Tab-separated table of C-alpha atoms in Angstrom:
chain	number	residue	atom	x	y	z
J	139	UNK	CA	0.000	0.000	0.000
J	140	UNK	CA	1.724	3.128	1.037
J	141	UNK	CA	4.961	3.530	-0.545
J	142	UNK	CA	3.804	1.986	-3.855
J	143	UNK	CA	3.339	4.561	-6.107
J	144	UNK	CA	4.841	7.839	-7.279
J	145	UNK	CA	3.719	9.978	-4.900
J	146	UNK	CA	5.958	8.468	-1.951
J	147	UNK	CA	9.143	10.380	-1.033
J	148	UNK	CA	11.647	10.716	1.459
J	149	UNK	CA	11.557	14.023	3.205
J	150	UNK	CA	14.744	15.604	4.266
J	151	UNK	CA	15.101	15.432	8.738
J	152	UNK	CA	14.332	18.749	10.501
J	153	UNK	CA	17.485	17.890	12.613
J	154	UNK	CA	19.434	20.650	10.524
J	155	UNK	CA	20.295	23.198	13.603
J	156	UNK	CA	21.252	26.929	12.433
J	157	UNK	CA	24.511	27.892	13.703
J	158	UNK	CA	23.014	31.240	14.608
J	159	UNK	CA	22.601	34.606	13.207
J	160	UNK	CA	26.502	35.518	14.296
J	161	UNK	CA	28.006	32.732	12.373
J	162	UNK	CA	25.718	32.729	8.924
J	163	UNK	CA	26.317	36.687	8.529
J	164	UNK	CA	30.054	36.167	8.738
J	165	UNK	CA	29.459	33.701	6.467
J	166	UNK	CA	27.739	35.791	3.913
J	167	UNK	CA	29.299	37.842	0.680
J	168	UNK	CA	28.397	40.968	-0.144
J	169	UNK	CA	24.567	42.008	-1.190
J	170	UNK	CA	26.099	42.440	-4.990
J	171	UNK	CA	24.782	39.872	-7.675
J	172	UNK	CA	28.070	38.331	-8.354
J	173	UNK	CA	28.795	34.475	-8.138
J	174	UNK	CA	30.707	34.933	-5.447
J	175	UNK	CA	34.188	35.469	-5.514
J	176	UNK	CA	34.127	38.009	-2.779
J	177	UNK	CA	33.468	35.787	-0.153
J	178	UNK	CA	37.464	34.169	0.083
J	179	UNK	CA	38.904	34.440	3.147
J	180	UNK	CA	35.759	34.409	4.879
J	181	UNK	CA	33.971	31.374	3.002
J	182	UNK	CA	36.583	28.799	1.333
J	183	UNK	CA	34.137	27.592	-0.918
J	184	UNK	CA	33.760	31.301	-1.989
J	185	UNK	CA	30.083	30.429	-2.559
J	186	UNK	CA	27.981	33.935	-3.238
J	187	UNK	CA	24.235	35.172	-4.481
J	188	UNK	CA	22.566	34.947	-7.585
J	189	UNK	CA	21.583	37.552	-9.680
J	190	UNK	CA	19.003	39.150	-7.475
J	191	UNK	CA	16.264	39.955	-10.744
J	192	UNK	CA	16.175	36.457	-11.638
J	193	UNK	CA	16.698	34.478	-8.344
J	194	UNK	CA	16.147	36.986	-4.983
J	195	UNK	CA	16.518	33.810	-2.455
J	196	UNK	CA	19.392	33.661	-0.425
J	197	UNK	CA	22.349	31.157	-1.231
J	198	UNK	CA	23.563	29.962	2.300
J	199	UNK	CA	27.807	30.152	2.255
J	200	UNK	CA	27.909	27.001	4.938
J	201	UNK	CA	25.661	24.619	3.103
J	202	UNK	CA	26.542	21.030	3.125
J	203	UNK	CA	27.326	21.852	-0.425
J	204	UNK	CA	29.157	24.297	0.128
J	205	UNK	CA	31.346	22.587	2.943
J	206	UNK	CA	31.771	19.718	0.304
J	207	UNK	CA	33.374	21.849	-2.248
J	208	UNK	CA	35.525	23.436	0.602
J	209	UNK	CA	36.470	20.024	1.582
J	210	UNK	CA	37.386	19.108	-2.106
J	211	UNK	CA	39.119	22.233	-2.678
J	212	UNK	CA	41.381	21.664	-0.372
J	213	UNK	CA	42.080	18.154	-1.030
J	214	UNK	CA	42.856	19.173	-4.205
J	215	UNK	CA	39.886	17.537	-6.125
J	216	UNK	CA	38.902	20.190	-8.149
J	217	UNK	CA	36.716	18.375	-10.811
J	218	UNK	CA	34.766	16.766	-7.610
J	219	UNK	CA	34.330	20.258	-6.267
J	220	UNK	CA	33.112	22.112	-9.637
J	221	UNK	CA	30.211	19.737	-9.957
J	222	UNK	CA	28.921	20.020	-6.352
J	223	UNK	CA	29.501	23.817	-7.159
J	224	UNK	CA	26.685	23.412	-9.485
J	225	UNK	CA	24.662	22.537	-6.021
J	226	UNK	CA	26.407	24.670	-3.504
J	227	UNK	CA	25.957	28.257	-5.600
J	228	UNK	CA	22.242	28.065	-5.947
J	229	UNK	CA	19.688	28.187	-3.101
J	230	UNK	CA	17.840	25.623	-1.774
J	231	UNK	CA	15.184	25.077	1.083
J	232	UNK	CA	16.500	25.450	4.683
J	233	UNK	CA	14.506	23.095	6.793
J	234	UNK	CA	13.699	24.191	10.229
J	235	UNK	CA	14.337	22.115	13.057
J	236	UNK	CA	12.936	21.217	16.477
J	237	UNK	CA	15.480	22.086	18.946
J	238	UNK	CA	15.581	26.144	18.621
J	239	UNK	CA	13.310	27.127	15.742
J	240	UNK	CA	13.505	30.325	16.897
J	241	UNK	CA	16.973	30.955	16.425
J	242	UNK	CA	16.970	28.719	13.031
J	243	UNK	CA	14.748	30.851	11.386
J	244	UNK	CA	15.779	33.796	12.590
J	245	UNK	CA	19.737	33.062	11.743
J	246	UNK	CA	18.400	32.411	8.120
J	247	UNK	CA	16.298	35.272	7.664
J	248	UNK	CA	18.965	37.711	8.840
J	249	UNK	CA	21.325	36.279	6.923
J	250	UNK	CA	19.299	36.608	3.709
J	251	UNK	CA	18.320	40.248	4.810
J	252	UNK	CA	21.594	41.176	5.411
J	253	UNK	CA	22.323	39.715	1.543
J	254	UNK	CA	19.798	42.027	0.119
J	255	UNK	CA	17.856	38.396	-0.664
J	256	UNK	CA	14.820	36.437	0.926
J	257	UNK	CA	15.373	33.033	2.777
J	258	UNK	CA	13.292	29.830	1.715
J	259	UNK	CA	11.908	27.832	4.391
J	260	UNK	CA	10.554	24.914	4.748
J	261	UNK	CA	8.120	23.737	7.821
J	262	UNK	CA	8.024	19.989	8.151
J	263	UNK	CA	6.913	19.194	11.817
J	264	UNK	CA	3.480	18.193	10.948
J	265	UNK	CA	2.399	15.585	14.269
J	266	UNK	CA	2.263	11.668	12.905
J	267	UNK	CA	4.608	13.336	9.730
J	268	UNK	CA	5.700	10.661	7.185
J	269	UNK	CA	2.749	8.306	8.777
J	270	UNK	CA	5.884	6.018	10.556
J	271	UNK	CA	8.393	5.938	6.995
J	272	UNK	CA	11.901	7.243	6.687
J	273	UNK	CA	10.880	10.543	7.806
J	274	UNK	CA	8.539	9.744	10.953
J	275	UNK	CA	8.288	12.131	13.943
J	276	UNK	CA	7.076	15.621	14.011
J	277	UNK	CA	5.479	17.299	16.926
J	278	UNK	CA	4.194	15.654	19.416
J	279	UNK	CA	0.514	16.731	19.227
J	280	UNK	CA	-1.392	19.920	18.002
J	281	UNK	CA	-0.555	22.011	21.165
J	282	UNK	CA	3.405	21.101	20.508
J	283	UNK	CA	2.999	22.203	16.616
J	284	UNK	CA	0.932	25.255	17.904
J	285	UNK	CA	4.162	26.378	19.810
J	286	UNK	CA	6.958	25.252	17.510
J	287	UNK	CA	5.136	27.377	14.759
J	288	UNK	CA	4.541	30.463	16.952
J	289	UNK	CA	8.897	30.480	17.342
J	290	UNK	CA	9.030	30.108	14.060
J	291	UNK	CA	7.008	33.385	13.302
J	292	UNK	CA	9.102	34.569	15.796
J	293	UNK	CA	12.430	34.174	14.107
J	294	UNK	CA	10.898	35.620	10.986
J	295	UNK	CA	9.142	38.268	12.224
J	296	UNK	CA	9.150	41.095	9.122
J	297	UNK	CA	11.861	39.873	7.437
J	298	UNK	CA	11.407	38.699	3.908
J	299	UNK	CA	10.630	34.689	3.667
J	300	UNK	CA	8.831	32.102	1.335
J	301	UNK	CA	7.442	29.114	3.427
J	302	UNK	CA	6.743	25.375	2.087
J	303	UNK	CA	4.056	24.601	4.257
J	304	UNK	CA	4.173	20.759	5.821
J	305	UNK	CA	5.089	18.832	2.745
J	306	UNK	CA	3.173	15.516	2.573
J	307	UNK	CA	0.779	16.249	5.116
J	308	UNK	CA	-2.500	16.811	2.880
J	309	UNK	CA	-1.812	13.710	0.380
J	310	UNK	CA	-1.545	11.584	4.053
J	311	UNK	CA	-4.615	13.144	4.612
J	312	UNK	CA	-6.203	12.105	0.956
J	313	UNK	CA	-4.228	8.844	0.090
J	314	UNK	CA	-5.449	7.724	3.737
J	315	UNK	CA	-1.645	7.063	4.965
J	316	UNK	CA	-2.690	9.004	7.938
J	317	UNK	CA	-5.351	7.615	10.080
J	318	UNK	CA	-8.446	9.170	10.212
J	319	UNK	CA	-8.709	9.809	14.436
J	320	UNK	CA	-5.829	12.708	13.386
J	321	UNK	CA	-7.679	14.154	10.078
J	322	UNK	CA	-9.248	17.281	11.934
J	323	UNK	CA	-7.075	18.331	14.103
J	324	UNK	CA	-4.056	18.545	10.823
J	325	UNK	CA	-6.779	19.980	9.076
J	326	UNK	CA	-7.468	22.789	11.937
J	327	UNK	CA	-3.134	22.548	12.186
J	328	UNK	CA	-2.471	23.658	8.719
J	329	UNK	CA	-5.547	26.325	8.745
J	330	UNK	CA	-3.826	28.137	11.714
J	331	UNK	CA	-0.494	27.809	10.368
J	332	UNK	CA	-1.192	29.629	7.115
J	333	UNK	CA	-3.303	31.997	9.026
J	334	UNK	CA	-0.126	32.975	11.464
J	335	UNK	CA	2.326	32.582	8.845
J	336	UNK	CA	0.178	35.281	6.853
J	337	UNK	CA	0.258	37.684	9.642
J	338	UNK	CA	3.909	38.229	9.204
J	339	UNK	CA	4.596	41.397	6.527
J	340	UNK	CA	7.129	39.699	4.330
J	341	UNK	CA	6.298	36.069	4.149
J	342	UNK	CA	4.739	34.077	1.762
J	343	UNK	CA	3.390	30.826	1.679
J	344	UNK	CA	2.733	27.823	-0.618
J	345	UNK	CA	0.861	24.910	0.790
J	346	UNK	CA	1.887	21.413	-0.510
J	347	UNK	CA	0.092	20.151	-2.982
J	348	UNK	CA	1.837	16.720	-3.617
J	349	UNK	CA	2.964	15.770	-7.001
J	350	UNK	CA	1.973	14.646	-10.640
J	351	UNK	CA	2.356	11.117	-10.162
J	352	UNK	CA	0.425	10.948	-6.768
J	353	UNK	CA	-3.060	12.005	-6.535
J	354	UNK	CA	-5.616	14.074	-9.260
J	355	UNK	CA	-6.275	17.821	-9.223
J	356	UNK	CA	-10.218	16.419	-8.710
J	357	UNK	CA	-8.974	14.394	-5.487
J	358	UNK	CA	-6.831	17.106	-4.194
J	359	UNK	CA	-8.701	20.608	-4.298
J	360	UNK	CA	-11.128	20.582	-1.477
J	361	UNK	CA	-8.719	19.105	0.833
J	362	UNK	CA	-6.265	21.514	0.199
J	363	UNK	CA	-9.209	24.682	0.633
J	364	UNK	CA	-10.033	22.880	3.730
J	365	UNK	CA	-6.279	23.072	4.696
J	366	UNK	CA	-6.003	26.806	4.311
J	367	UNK	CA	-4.954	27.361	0.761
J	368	UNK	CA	-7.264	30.102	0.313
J	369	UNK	CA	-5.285	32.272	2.330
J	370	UNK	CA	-2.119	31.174	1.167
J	371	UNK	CA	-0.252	32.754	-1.357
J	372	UNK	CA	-0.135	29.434	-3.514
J	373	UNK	CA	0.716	25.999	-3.637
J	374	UNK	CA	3.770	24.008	-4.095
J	375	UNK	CA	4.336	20.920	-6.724
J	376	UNK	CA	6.967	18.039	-6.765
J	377	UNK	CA	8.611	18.436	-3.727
J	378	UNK	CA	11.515	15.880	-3.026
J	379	UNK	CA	10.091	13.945	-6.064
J	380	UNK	CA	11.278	13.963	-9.953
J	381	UNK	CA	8.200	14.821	-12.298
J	382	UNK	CA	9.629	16.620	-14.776
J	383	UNK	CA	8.730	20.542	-14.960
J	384	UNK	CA	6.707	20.084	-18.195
J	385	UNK	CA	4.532	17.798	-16.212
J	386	UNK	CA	4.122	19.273	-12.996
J	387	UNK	CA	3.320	22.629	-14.797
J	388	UNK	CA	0.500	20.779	-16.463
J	389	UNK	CA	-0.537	19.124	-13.477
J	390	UNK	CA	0.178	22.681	-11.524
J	391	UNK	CA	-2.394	24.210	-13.922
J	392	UNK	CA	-5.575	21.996	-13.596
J	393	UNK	CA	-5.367	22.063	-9.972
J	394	UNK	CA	-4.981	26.043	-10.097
J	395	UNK	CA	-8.009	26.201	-11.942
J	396	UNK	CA	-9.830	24.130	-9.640
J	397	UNK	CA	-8.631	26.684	-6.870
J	398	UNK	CA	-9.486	29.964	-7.609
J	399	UNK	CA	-5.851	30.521	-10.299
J	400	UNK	CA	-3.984	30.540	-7.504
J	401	UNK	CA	-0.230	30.407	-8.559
J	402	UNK	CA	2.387	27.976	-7.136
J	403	UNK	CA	6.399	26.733	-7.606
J	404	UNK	CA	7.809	24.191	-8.359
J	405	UNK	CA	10.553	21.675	-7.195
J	406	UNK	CA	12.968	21.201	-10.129
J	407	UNK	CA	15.828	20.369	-7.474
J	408	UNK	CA	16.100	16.900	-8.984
J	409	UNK	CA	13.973	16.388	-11.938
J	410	UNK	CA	16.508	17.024	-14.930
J	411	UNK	CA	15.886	13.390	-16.030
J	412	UNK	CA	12.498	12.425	-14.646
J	413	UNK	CA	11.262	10.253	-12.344
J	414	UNK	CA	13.134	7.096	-12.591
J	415	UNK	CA	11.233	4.195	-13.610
J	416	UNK	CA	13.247	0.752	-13.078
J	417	UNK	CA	12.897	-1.710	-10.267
J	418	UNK	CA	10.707	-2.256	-7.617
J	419	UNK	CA	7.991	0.425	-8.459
J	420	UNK	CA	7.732	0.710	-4.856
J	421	UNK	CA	10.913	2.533	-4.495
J	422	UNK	CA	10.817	4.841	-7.140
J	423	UNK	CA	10.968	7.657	-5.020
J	424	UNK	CA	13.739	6.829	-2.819
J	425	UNK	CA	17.395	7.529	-3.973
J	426	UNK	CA	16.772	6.518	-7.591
J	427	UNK	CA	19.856	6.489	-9.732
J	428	UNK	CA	20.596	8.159	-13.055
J	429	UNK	CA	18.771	11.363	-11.811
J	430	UNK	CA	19.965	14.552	-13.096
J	431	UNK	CA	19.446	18.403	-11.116
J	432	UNK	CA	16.431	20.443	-13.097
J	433	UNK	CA	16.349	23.998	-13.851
J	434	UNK	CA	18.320	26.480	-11.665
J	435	UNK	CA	15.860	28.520	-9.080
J	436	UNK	CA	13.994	31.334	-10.378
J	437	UNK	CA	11.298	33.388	-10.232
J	438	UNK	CA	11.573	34.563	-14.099
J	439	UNK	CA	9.013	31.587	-14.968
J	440	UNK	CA	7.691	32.909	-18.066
J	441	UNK	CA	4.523	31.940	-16.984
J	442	UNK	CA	2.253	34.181	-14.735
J	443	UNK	CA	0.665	31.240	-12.989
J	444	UNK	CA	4.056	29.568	-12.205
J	445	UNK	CA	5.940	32.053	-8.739
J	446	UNK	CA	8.962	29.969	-9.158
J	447	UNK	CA	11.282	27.265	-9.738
J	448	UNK	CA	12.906	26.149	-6.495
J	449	UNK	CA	15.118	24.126	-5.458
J	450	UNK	CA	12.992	22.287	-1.981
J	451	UNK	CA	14.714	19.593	-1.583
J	452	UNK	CA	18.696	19.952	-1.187
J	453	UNK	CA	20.066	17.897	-3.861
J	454	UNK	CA	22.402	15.414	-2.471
J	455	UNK	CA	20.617	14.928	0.704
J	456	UNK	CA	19.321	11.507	0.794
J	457	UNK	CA	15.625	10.142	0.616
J	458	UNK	CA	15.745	7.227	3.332
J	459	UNK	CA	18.181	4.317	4.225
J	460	UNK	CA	17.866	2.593	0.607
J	461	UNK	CA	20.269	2.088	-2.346
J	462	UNK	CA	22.797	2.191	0.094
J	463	UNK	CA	22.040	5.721	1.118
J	464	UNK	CA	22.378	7.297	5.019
J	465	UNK	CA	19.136	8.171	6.633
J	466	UNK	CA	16.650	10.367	5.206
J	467	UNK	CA	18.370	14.283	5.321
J	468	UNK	CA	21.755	13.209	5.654
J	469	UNK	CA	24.212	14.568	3.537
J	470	UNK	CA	25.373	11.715	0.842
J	471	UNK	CA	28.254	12.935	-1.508
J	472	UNK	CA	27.862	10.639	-3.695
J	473	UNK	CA	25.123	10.597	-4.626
J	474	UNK	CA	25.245	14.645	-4.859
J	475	UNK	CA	28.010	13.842	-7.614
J	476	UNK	CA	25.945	11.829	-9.471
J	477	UNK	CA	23.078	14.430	-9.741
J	478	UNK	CA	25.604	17.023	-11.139
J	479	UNK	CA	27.678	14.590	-13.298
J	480	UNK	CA	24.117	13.974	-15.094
J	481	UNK	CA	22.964	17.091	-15.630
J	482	UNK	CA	23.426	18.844	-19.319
């Protein structure tokens, strides 16, 4: 049953902890749009922004990505460490944690600010998350979320931010992976949590809306209304998963129409070659080889119902202890190679 079609996917952990506003701005280069030469000295992976018009999110300098081409640079491997550069100089989705979300959110944000960019975050604490699978946990009941997501607002506070709201949580709600005892209380959950989020002055959210190879736009829509999306700024498509853009732009498009034409972004992190479609169907999702990175974030679409390409999921973080991968978030080199070695 669950984990047997395309919709399954390996989430990264929220155990990534922020080393704190101090530590990310000395991290940071300078608010220009350069690639980032003039952060040497201070970042030895000399990892910068991109062009603000095209791509205003905020590259993070101490990345695992960026560590890993530090760590190749100075063991000399400098074809290793110009393909994870294709990783480590774009940005990707920082995934708030559990122990101090407070401080995580707030080290990011300031960080970006202080960049002249916006940070991209991505709440994933949903209670019963991942219903038991590589990425179980979350918060330990509504009152738990309730408080985790008030430090969260916190940490933002009117600082610029896009929020992926929960990813999974309404397909567990539709594909009945999560048992139906919990259905109104994530329901009420993710109301309230686009409702505070939207309170803030410079953040915007996009409620997951699962992917192209999951569930239909007709299955999806009035779960999603029910979860809030009417408030939210959008919805988000393909995250952690491989539909290609073409596809989940399509797919993006008849559920927009079924929700008032609200706009949404895409996950193109790893979809440069599809979803992978060898073996045991149900595994698919997790780790596939022969994956390739998609298109580079941006918000220059060329299509008014389509905010953005992002990068969610941080390519080379793995989906779940399979194909010889770590746990689900951990950092997995090689498999990060593989994704840039791959792509045109």
């Amino acid at each position: 049953m669950y984990g047997s079609h395309n919709g399954r996917f390996g989430m990264r952990g929220v155990g990534v902890v922020a080393a704190g506003a101090a530590l990310l701005l000395a991290g940071c280069t300078s608010s220009g749009d350069g690639d980032g030469g003039s952060g040497a000295g201070k970042n030895p992976a000399a990892i910068g922004q991109q062009p603000k018009g095209t791509d205003p999110y905020w590259v993070n300098p101490d990345g695992n990505a960026a560590r890993q081409v530090a760590d190749y640079t100075e063991d000399g491997n400098r074809k290793d460490a110009a393909l994870i550069r294709r990783i480590a100089g774009q940005p990707v989705g920082e995934w708030i944690g559990t122990d101090n979300p407070e401080a995580e959110a707030k080290g990011f944000t300031e960080a970006a600010d202080k960049a002249g960019r916006e940070a991209l975050l991505v709440l994933y604490n949903i209670p019963h998350r991942d219903c038991g699978q590589f990425s179980k946990g979350g918060a330990a009941d509504g009152d738990a979320y309730r408080s985790w997501l008030e430090s969260v607002a916190k940490g933002i506070g009117d600082r610029g931010a896009t929020v992926i709201l929960e990813p999974d949580a309404v397909l567990h709600l539709v594909d009945g992976c999560t048992p139906q005892e919990f259905h109104e209380e994530r329901y009420d959950l993710l109301k309230g949590a686009v409702e505070r989020l939207k309170q803030l002055p410079g953040t915007k959210v996009y409620l997951d809306a699962g992917n192209a190879g999951w569930h239909t736009p007709d299955a999806l829509f009035q779960p999603l209304r029910q979860a809030g999306l009417d408030a939210a700024d959008g919805f988000a498509v393909n995250v952690s998963n491989f539909q290609t853009t073409a596809v989940s732009k399509d797919f993006g498009k008849q559920l927009s129409a079924k929700v008032g034409n609200k706009p949404f972004v895409i996950d193109t992190s790893r979809n440069g070659n599809g979803p992978y479609t060898g073996g045991d169907p149900a595994q698919t999702w997790c780790n596939p080889p022969g994956r390739a990175l998609g298109e580079t974030p941006t918000t220059s679409t060329g299509d008014e119902l389509v905010d953005a390409y992002l990068w969610i999921k941080r390519p080379g973080e793995s989906d779940g202890d399979c194909r010889g991968g770590p746990k689900a978030g951990d950092w997995w080199p090689e498999y990060a190679l593989g994704l840039a070695r791959s792509t045109g």
